[in-house]
Coordinates of C-alpha atoms in Angstrom, one line a residue:
X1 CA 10.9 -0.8 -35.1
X2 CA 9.1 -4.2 -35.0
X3 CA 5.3 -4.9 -34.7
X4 CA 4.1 -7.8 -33.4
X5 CA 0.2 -9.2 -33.1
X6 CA -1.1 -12.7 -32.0
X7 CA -3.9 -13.6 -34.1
X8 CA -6.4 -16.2 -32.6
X9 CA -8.8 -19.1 -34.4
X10 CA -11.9 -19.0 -32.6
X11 CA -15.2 -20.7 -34.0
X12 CA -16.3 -17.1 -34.6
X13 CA -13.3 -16.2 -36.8
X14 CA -9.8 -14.9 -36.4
X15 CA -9.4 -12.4 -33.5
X16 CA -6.4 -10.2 -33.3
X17 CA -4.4 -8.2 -29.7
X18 CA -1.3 -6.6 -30.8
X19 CA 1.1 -7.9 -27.9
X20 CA 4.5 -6.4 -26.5
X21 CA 7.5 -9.3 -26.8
X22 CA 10.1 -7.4 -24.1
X23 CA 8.9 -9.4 -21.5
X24 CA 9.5 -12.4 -23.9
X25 CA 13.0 -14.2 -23.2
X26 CA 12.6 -17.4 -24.9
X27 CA 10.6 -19.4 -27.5
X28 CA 8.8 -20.8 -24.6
X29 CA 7.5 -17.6 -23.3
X30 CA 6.5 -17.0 -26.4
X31 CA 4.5 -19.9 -26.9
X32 CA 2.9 -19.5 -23.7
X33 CA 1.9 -15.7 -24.4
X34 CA 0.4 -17.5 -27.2
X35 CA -1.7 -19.7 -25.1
X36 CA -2.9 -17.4 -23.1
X37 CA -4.5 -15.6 -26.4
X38 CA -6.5 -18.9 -26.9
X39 CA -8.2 -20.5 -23.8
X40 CA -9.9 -23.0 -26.2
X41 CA -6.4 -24.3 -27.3
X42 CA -7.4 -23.2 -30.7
X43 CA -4.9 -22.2 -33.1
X44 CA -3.0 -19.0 -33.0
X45 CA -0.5 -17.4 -34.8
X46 CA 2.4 -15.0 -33.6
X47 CA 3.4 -12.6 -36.1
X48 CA 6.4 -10.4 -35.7
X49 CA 7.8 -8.0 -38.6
X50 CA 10.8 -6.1 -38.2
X51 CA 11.5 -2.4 -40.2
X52 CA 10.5 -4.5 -43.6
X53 CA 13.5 -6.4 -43.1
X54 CA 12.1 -9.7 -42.0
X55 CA 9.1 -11.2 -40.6
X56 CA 8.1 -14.4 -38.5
X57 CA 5.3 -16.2 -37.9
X58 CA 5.1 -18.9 -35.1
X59 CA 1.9 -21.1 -34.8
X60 CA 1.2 -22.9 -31.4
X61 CA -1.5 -25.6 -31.5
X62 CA -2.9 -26.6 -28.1
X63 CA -0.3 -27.8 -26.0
X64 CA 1.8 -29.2 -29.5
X65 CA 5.4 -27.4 -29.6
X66 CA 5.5 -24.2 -31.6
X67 CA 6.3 -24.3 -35.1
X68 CA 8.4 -21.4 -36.9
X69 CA 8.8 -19.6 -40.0
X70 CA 11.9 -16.8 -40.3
X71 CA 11.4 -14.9 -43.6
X72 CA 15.4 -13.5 -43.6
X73 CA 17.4 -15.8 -40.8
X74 CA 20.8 -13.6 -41.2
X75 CA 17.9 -10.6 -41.1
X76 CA 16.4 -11.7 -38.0
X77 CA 19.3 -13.0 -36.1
X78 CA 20.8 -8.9 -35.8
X79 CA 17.4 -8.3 -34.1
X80 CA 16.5 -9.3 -30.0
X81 CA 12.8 -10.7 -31.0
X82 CA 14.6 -12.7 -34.4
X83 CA 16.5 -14.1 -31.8
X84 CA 13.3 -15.6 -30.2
X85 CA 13.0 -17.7 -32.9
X86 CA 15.8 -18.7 -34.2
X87 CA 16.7 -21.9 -32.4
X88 CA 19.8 -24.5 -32.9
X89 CA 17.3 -26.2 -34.2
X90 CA 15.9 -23.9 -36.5
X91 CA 19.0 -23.5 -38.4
X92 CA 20.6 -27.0 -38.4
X93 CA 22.9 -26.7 -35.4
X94 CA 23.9 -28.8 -32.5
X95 CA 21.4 -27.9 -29.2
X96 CA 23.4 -26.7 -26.8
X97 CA 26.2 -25.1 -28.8
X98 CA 27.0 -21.7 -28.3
X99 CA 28.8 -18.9 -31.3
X100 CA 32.4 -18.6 -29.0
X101 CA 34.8 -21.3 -28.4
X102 CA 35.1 -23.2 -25.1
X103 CA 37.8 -21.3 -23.1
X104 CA 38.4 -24.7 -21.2
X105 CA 39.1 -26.3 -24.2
X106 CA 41.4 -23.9 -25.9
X107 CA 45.0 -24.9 -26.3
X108 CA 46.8 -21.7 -25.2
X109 CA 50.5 -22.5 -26.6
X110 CA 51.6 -19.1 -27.2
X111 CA 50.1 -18.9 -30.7
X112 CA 47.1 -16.9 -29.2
X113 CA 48.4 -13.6 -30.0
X114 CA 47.3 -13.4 -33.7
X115 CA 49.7 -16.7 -35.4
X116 CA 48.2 -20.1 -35.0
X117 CA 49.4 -23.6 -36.1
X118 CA 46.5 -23.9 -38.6
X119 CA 44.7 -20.4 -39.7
X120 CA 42.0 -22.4 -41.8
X121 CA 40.4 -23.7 -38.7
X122 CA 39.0 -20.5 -37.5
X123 CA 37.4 -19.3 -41.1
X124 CA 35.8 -22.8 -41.2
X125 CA 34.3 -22.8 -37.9
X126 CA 32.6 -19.2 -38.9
X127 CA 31.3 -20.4 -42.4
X128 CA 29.5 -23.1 -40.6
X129 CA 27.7 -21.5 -38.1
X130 CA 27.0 -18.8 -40.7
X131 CA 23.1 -17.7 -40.6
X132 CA 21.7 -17.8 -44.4
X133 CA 19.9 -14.8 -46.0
X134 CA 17.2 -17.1 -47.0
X135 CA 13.9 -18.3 -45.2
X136 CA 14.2 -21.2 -42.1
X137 CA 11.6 -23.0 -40.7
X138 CA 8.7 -24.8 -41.2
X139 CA 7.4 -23.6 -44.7
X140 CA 4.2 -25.5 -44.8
X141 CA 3.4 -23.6 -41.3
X142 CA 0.3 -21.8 -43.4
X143 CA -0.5 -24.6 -45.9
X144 CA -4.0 -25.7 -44.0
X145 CA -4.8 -22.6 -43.9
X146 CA -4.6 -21.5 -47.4
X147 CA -0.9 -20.0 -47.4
X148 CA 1.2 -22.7 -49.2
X149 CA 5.1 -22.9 -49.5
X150 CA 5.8 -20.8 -52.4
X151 CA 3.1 -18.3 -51.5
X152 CA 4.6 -18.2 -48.1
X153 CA 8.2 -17.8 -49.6
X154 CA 7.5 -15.3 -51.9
X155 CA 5.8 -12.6 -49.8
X156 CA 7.7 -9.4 -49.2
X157 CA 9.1 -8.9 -45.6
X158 CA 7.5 -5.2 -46.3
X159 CA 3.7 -6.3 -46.5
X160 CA 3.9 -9.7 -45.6
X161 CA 1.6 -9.5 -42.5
X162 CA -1.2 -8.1 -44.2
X163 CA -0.7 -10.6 -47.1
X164 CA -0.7 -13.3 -44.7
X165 CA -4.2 -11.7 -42.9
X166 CA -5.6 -11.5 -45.9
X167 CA -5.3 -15.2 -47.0
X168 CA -6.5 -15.8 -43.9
X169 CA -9.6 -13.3 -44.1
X170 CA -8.0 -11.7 -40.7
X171 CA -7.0 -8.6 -42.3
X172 CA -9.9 -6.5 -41.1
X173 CA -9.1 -7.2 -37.3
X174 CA -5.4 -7.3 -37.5
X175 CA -5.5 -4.0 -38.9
X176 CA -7.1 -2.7 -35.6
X177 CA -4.4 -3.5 -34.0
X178 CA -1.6 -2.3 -36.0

């Protein structure tokens, strides 16, 4: 079960829409959902919890590219909208590269079927493209708005959200969407 809500800076406050992501394929959709909520390219905020697991908040600025917080990355990543956000280069990897090997570039010798000429290659290449239980992103994504780093990284992925509203005195109208 996730929940997700956009929450929009207008001159008269924060204004909140709860919004369905499964029309959402990529971070760029997103974003320009998020747009939509804010005709005045004000500020707004995306933010997505997921069964008290993890949560994510992505702000989008105008036309500036979106920037992202991931509470739990290795939380986030078993989940379809965690996968939204977490980009190559989000988590440190090369753009472009995908989690399988190259089947062009595979060397099939006859070792494929379970002996290979060096087994350590395999259990390295997994370690590195290993998602961390630990927070990604843009940690200072809150800080102008009264959420700094540790605050941010100490929330609980259970009340989060509301935490977050409330620092931002939005908690009011994001509750009338929940």
């Amino acid at each position: 079960m996730y929940f997700a809500a956009l929450l929009a800076r207008t001159e008269d406050g924060w204004e909140a829409s709860d919004t369905e992501l499964d029309d959402v394929e990529t971070l760029s959709d997103l974003a320009d959902l998020a747009r939509e909520a804010s005709p005045e390219e004000d500020t707004v905020l995306v933010l997505i919890e997921q069964e008290d697991a993890w949560f994510g908040v992505v702000r989008v600025d105008g036309e500036d590219d979106p920037r992202i917080y991931v509470s739990d990355a290795a939380a986030a990543q078993r989940s379809a909208y965690g996968e939204l956000l977490l980009t190559d280069e989000l988590l440190g990897r090369e753009p472009g590269a995908d989690d399988g090997p190259d089947l062009d570039s595979l060397d099939l010798d006859g070792t494929e079927d379970g002996e290979s000429e060096d087994d350590g290659d395999d259990e390295e290449g997994t370690a590195a493209d290993a998602v961390p239980h630990s927070p990604v992103g843009d940690s200072q994504i809150l800080y102008d708005l009264g959420i700094g780093e540790k605050e941010l990284r100490s929330l609980d992925a259970e009340d989060a959200l509301g935490a977050i509203a409330e620092a931002l005195g939005a908690s009011e109208v994001l509750e009338t969407v929940r």
